[in-house]
Structure formats: structure tokens, C-alpha cells
């Protein structure tokens, strides 16, 4: 007799996993959450203070960092990587993240693995101040190998209509502030996995900094002209995104100390400097563009995190120069 279990899907294990994560998931909920745990969907009342709120969404994942974590048996930090990838994209648009849902695909359902992953996501959501409203764990026998998994999420943010940070205010003379990243975050792992020798797993799997709460404080302090979450494409591929035509960012790469993990990666694979900056964050995980007159106020608002001026905006063809 053919059953779902004999076909590779264990519904009982799925039910047990859901029961194990309920407390940590609901711990991220505020009184604004509508609906109970385990329903088909959950809702969120719009917080007070918005006259014409705009809802913004982002979707992302941790990519092949999941494979490095699986091989090392260290998945506890992946939730912070996942939440950072999603909510920091929202923050770069000027939105305040409020909710997230996750999606875990597995080859074979391992209750301990799923519990560890969701627990990590829940802790990260708590750190970011967002509600983990729900999620999905999907078992894919015959499609994904046992032991393999993929992790992704979608996040919701709110911003007052007209208050979005689009980059249209960026102009010649503005200053670029870099927010330090002590580690690799979630980008470039396909290159890392191709190296003949790679840095140790503990270094590679350090959890990502979640910048959204830091950026929110900055948005409360000054008018921000532009922002960029430094992900795939590195500084040149992301800092260009908020630049209007006729403006160019000049970034002084000697303004900050590049974490040693990037030197190890470059040496192990004989990776060229330009390629390193195109693939990795190289020690700057988020960039903010402000008026020169607002620089001191901005740095004061960012005082809880290492932040420093790393460049300026000049007139010229739209692009980014690394010097």
C-alpha cells in the first residue's frame, strides 16, 4: 500500500516540529498580531502614527551558506542571516520592518534541524523587532537529497507615503557613511565553496549584523538622501542603485579595515581585488548617503554601531569608483 510516508513525506514529524516551535514564534508577536498560531494566515494591525502608510515587501534567502552550515552542523546563526537579508533591504528603502514569514525546503524532514532553524529565525526577528507571523516547511523527497535544505523568507515593512528613501535627494557634495560588517554575511558562498582551501566554518558562519534597527534610529534623526544594503554585487553593484543620473560615488577603500576573512579568501583562490569587491561586502554591510551638514548628527545617531565616512558624491557619469 502506498502512503505519503512511504513516498517520503512524514506528516507526523511535521506536526511535531510545529508544536516544538510554537512558543518561540509567538514570543515575537505584539498585541498588533491578529490570529492564532497554526492558522492558515496571520494578520497585523497597522501601528498608529501613519496617515497614509505604504506597505513594502522584500524576499531573500541565505543561498549556499546553508550548505556550509549543513556540512559544519552549525545552523544556529542562519536565522540572523535570513532576517538581515530581508529586513535590511526594507530599511534601505526607508521602511520600518514589522513582520516576516519564512520558508524551509528540506529533502527529508529532520525535526531537530527544522526546530533549530525556526528558533534561529525567531530570535533574529526578536532582535530586529519584527513579528514572525508564520511560515512553511516543505519536504521534497526525490527532488532534494536527504540532509539538504534551503531557507528563504519574505518581510513586510511600512513607510509613510512620500517618506520613502529613493535616492532622488542625492547630490554632489553628499557624504557616504559605511556601517561596518565584521564578516561575510550571506553573499559569495558559491565562490567560497569552490576554493581549494577555505577559512574555518566558525568564521564563515558568524551571524550577520541586522542593520534595520540602527537605520531606523538614523531615519528619525535626519533626512537621509540614499541608502544601500551591500549584498551580492558588493559596494559597486549596490551603492550605484540609489544614485541619480549625473552623480558618482567615490569610495575610499582605505577608510576602513577589511576583516581578515576576506584576505584569507582572496589568498586561497587568488581572487583579484576587483572581483572581491564585486562579490563580497569587504567589511561594509550597509551604506548611507547624507548631506555633509548632517554628517555629525548622522554619526551620533549611529553611535551604537561602527560607522564612518567612506566616500563622497561628485558630479559625473552614474557609477561608483573604488580608490
Coordinates of C-alpha atoms in Angstrom, one line a residue:
X1 CA 0.0 0.0 0.0
X2 CA 1.3 3.4 -1.0
X3 CA 1.3 6.1 1.7
X4 CA 2.5 9.6 2.0
X5 CA 5.1 8.3 4.5
X6 CA 6.4 5.6 2.1
X7 CA 6.6 8.3 -0.6
X8 CA 9.0 10.3 1.6
X9 CA 6.7 12.8 3.4
X10 CA 6.4 12.4 7.2
X11 CA 3.3 14.3 8.3
X12 CA 3.6 13.2 11.9
X13 CA 7.2 14.6 12.1
X14 CA 5.9 17.9 10.5
X15 CA 3.2 18.1 13.2
X16 CA 5.7 17.5 16.0
X17 CA 8.0 20.2 14.5
X18 CA 5.2 22.8 14.5
X19 CA 4.4 22.0 18.1
X20 CA 8.0 22.5 19.2
X21 CA 8.4 25.9 17.6
X22 CA 5.1 27.5 18.7
X23 CA 6.4 29.2 21.8
X24 CA 9.4 30.8 20.2
X25 CA 7.4 32.0 17.2
X26 CA 4.6 33.6 19.3
X27 CA 7.2 35.3 21.5
X28 CA 7.9 37.6 18.6
X29 CA 4.2 38.7 18.4
X30 CA 3.0 42.0 19.8
X31 CA -0.6 42.9 20.6
X32 CA -1.0 44.1 17.0
X33 CA -0.8 40.5 15.7
X34 CA -4.3 39.2 14.7
X35 CA -5.0 35.4 14.5
X36 CA -3.7 32.4 16.4
X37 CA -0.7 30.2 15.8
X38 CA -1.3 27.4 13.4
X39 CA -4.0 29.1 11.3
X40 CA -4.0 29.4 7.6
X41 CA -2.7 33.0 7.8
X42 CA -1.9 35.7 10.4
X43 CA -2.6 39.4 10.3
X44 CA -1.1 42.6 11.7
X45 CA -2.9 45.7 12.7
X46 CA -1.2 48.8 11.3
X47 CA 0.6 50.7 14.0
X48 CA -0.6 54.1 15.0
X49 CA 1.1 57.2 13.7
X50 CA 0.8 56.6 10.0
X51 CA -1.5 58.9 7.9
X52 CA -1.0 57.1 4.6
X53 CA 1.1 54.0 5.1
X54 CA 2.8 52.3 2.2
X55 CA 3.5 48.6 2.6
X56 CA 6.8 47.4 1.2
X57 CA 8.0 43.8 0.8
X58 CA 11.2 42.0 0.2
X59 CA 12.1 38.4 -0.3
X60 CA 15.5 36.8 0.0
X61 CA 17.4 33.7 1.2
X62 CA 20.8 32.6 2.6
X63 CA 21.9 30.9 -0.6
X64 CA 24.7 28.3 -0.5
X65 CA 25.7 29.5 3.0
X66 CA 23.2 26.8 4.0
X67 CA 25.4 24.1 2.6
X68 CA 28.4 25.4 4.6
X69 CA 26.2 25.4 7.7
X70 CA 24.9 21.9 7.0
X71 CA 28.4 20.5 6.4
X72 CA 29.6 22.0 9.7
X73 CA 26.5 21.1 11.7
X74 CA 26.2 24.8 12.7
X75 CA 22.8 26.2 11.7
X76 CA 22.0 28.4 14.7
X77 CA 23.2 31.6 13.0
X78 CA 21.3 31.2 9.8
X79 CA 18.2 32.9 11.1
X80 CA 20.1 36.1 11.6
X81 CA 21.5 35.9 8.1
X82 CA 18.0 35.3 6.7
X83 CA 16.3 38.1 8.6
X84 CA 19.1 40.5 7.9
X85 CA 18.9 39.9 4.1
X86 CA 15.2 40.7 4.1
X87 CA 14.7 43.5 6.7
X88 CA 17.9 45.4 5.7
X89 CA 16.6 45.6 2.1
X90 CA 13.4 47.2 3.5
X91 CA 15.5 49.6 5.6
X92 CA 17.4 50.6 2.5
X93 CA 14.1 51.9 1.1
X94 CA 13.3 53.8 4.3
X95 CA 10.7 51.3 5.5
X96 CA 10.4 50.0 9.1
X97 CA 10.2 46.2 9.1
X98 CA 7.2 44.9 11.0
X99 CA 6.7 41.2 10.0
X100 CA 8.2 38.2 8.3
X101 CA 7.3 34.8 7.1
X102 CA 9.8 32.0 6.4
X103 CA 10.0 29.1 4.1
X104 CA 12.2 26.0 4.7
X105 CA 12.6 23.3 2.0
X106 CA 14.1 20.0 3.0
X107 CA 14.9 16.8 1.3
X108 CA 13.8 14.8 4.4
X109 CA 12.2 16.3 7.5
X110 CA 14.6 16.4 10.4
X111 CA 12.7 17.7 13.4
X112 CA 15.8 18.9 15.2
X113 CA 17.1 20.7 12.2
X114 CA 13.8 22.5 11.5
X115 CA 13.4 23.4 15.1
X116 CA 16.9 24.8 15.2
X117 CA 16.3 26.8 12.0
X118 CA 13.0 28.3 13.1
X119 CA 14.3 29.0 16.6
X120 CA 17.2 31.0 15.0
X121 CA 14.8 32.9 12.8
X122 CA 12.5 33.7 15.8
X123 CA 15.5 35.0 17.8
X124 CA 16.6 37.2 14.9
X125 CA 13.1 38.5 14.5
X126 CA 13.0 39.4 18.1
X127 CA 16.3 41.2 17.7
X128 CA 15.0 43.1 14.7
X129 CA 11.7 44.0 16.3
X130 CA 9.6 42.2 13.7
X131 CA 6.8 39.6 14.2
X132 CA 7.4 36.1 12.8
X133 CA 3.8 35.7 11.6
X134 CA 4.2 32.2 10.1
X135 CA 6.0 30.0 7.6
X136 CA 6.1 26.8 5.7
X137 CA 8.3 23.7 5.9
X138 CA 8.1 21.7 2.7
X139 CA 9.5 18.2 2.3
X140 CA 10.8 17.4 -1.2
X141 CA 11.7 13.7 -1.5
X142 CA 13.2 12.8 -4.8
X143 CA 13.9 16.4 -5.6
X144 CA 16.3 17.3 -2.7
X145 CA 18.7 14.9 -1.2
X146 CA 18.2 13.9 2.5
X147 CA 20.0 16.3 4.8
X148 CA 19.8 19.2 2.4
X149 CA 17.7 22.3 3.0
X150 CA 17.1 25.8 1.7
X151 CA 16.0 28.8 3.7
X152 CA 14.2 31.9 2.5
X153 CA 11.7 34.5 3.8
X154 CA 9.6 37.4 2.9
X155 CA 9.4 40.5 5.1
X156 CA 6.9 43.4 5.3
X157 CA 7.8 47.0 6.1
X158 CA 5.9 50.3 6.5
X159 CA 6.7 53.8 5.5
X160 CA 4.7 57.0 5.3
X161 CA 3.8 57.8 1.7
X162 CA 6.3 60.3 0.4
X163 CA 8.9 59.3 3.0
X164 CA 10.5 56.5 1.0
X165 CA 14.2 56.9 0.6
X166 CA 14.7 56.6 -3.2
X167 CA 18.0 58.4 -3.8
X168 CA 16.4 61.3 -5.6
X169 CA 17.8 63.7 -3.0
X170 CA 21.4 62.5 -3.5
X171 CA 23.6 65.4 -4.9
X172 CA 27.1 66.5 -5.3
X173 CA 28.9 67.1 -2.0
X174 CA 26.9 64.5 -0.1
X175 CA 28.9 62.1 2.2
X176 CA 28.8 58.3 2.1
X177 CA 28.8 56.6 5.5
X178 CA 29.7 53.0 5.8
X179 CA 28.3 50.7 8.5
X180 CA 30.9 48.0 9.4
X181 CA 30.3 44.3 8.7
X182 CA 32.7 42.1 10.7
X183 CA 32.0 39.0 8.5
X184 CA 30.9 37.6 5.1
X185 CA 27.2 37.8 5.8
X186 CA 25.3 35.7 3.1
X187 CA 26.9 36.6 -0.2
X188 CA 29.8 34.9 -2.1
X189 CA 29.5 31.4 -0.7
X190 CA 29.4 29.8 -4.1
X191 CA 32.9 31.3 -4.6
X192 CA 34.0 30.3 -1.1
X193 CA 32.8 26.7 -1.6
X194 CA 34.9 26.5 -4.8
X195 CA 38.2 27.4 -3.0
X196 CA 40.8 24.7 -2.7
X197 CA 41.1 25.8 1.0
X198 CA 38.6 27.9 2.8
X199 CA 38.5 29.8 6.1
X200 CA 37.2 27.8 9.1
X201 CA 33.5 27.2 9.3
X202 CA 33.1 29.1 12.6
X203 CA 34.5 32.3 10.9
X204 CA 32.4 31.8 7.8
X205 CA 29.2 31.2 9.7
X206 CA 29.3 34.2 12.0
X207 CA 25.8 35.6 12.0
X208 CA 25.0 38.8 10.0
X209 CA 24.5 42.1 11.7
X210 CA 20.9 43.3 11.4
X211 CA 21.1 46.9 10.4
X212 CA 17.4 47.8 10.3
X213 CA 17.1 48.9 13.9
X214 CA 20.2 51.1 13.6
X215 CA 19.0 52.6 10.3
X216 CA 15.5 53.3 11.8
X217 CA 17.1 55.5 14.5
X218 CA 19.0 57.4 11.8
X219 CA 15.8 58.0 9.9
X220 CA 14.3 59.5 13.0
X221 CA 17.3 61.9 13.3
X222 CA 17.9 63.4 9.8
X223 CA 16.7 63.4 6.2
X224 CA 18.6 60.5 4.6
X225 CA 19.4 61.1 0.9
X226 CA 20.1 57.5 -0.1
X227 CA 20.9 54.0 1.3
X228 CA 22.3 50.7 0.0
X229 CA 22.3 47.3 1.6
X230 CA 25.7 45.8 0.5
X231 CA 24.8 42.3 -0.7
X232 CA 25.6 40.4 -4.0
X233 CA 27.4 42.8 -6.3
X234 CA 29.3 44.3 -3.4
X235 CA 29.8 48.1 -2.9
X236 CA 30.0 49.0 -6.6
X237 CA 26.9 46.9 -7.5
X238 CA 24.7 48.2 -4.7
X239 CA 25.8 51.8 -3.9
X240 CA 25.1 52.7 -7.5
X241 CA 21.4 51.8 -7.1
X242 CA 20.3 55.0 -5.2
X243 CA 22.4 57.3 -7.3
X244 CA 20.5 59.7 -9.7
X245 CA 21.9 60.3 -13.2
X246 CA 24.7 62.7 -13.2
X247 CA 26.1 61.6 -9.8
X248 CA 29.0 59.4 -9.0
X249 CA 30.2 57.9 -5.6
X250 CA 33.9 58.0 -4.8
X251 CA 34.7 55.4 -2.2
X252 CA 38.0 55.4 -0.3
X253 CA 38.7 51.7 0.4
X254 CA 41.4 52.6 2.8
X255 CA 39.0 54.4 5.1
X256 CA 38.2 51.2 7.0
X257 CA 40.0 48.0 7.9
X258 CA 38.9 45.0 5.8
X259 CA 38.2 41.9 8.0
X260 CA 40.9 39.3 7.7
X261 CA 38.5 36.7 6.4
X262 CA 38.4 38.5 3.1
X263 CA 42.2 38.4 2.9
X264 CA 42.1 34.6 3.5
X265 CA 39.5 34.1 0.7
X266 CA 41.5 36.2 -1.8
X267 CA 44.7 34.4 -1.0
X268 CA 43.2 30.9 -1.1
X269 CA 41.6 31.4 -4.5
X270 CA 44.0 34.0 -6.0
X271 CA 40.9 36.2 -6.3
X272 CA 41.5 39.6 -7.9
X273 CA 40.8 42.8 -5.8
X274 CA 38.1 43.9 -8.2
X275 CA 36.4 40.5 -8.1
X276 CA 36.5 40.5 -4.3
X277 CA 34.8 43.9 -4.2
X278 CA 32.2 42.8 -6.7
X279 CA 31.3 39.6 -4.8
X280 CA 31.7 40.4 -1.1
X281 CA 30.9 43.3 1.2
X282 CA 34.6 43.7 2.2
X283 CA 33.7 45.0 5.6
X284 CA 30.9 47.4 4.8
X285 CA 27.5 45.9 5.1
X286 CA 25.3 49.0 4.6
X287 CA 25.9 52.4 3.2
X288 CA 24.1 55.7 3.9
X289 CA 24.3 58.9 1.9
X290 CA 23.7 62.2 3.8
X291 CA 24.2 65.9 3.3
X292 CA 27.6 67.0 4.5
X293 CA 26.0 69.3 7.1
X294 CA 24.2 66.3 8.6
X295 CA 27.3 64.1 9.0
X296 CA 28.0 64.7 12.7
X297 CA 24.3 64.2 13.6
X298 CA 24.2 61.0 11.5
X299 CA 27.3 59.6 13.2
X300 CA 25.8 60.4 16.6
X301 CA 22.6 58.5 15.6
X302 CA 24.7 55.6 14.5
X303 CA 26.9 55.6 17.6
X304 CA 25.8 52.1 18.7
X305 CA 27.5 50.6 15.7
X306 CA 30.8 51.2 14.0
X307 CA 30.1 53.7 11.3
X308 CA 32.5 56.1 9.5
X309 CA 32.7 58.3 6.4
X310 CA 34.0 56.3 3.4
X311 CA 33.3 58.5 0.4
X312 CA 31.7 61.4 -1.3
X313 CA 29.3 62.1 -4.1
X314 CA 30.6 64.0 -7.1
X315 CA 29.1 65.0 -10.4
X316 CA 29.8 62.7 -13.3
X317 CA 28.5 59.6 -15.1
X318 CA 26.4 57.5 -12.7
X319 CA 28.6 54.9 -11.1
X320 CA 30.9 54.0 -8.2
X321 CA 34.7 54.4 -8.1
X322 CA 36.8 52.5 -5.6
X323 CA 40.1 54.3 -4.8

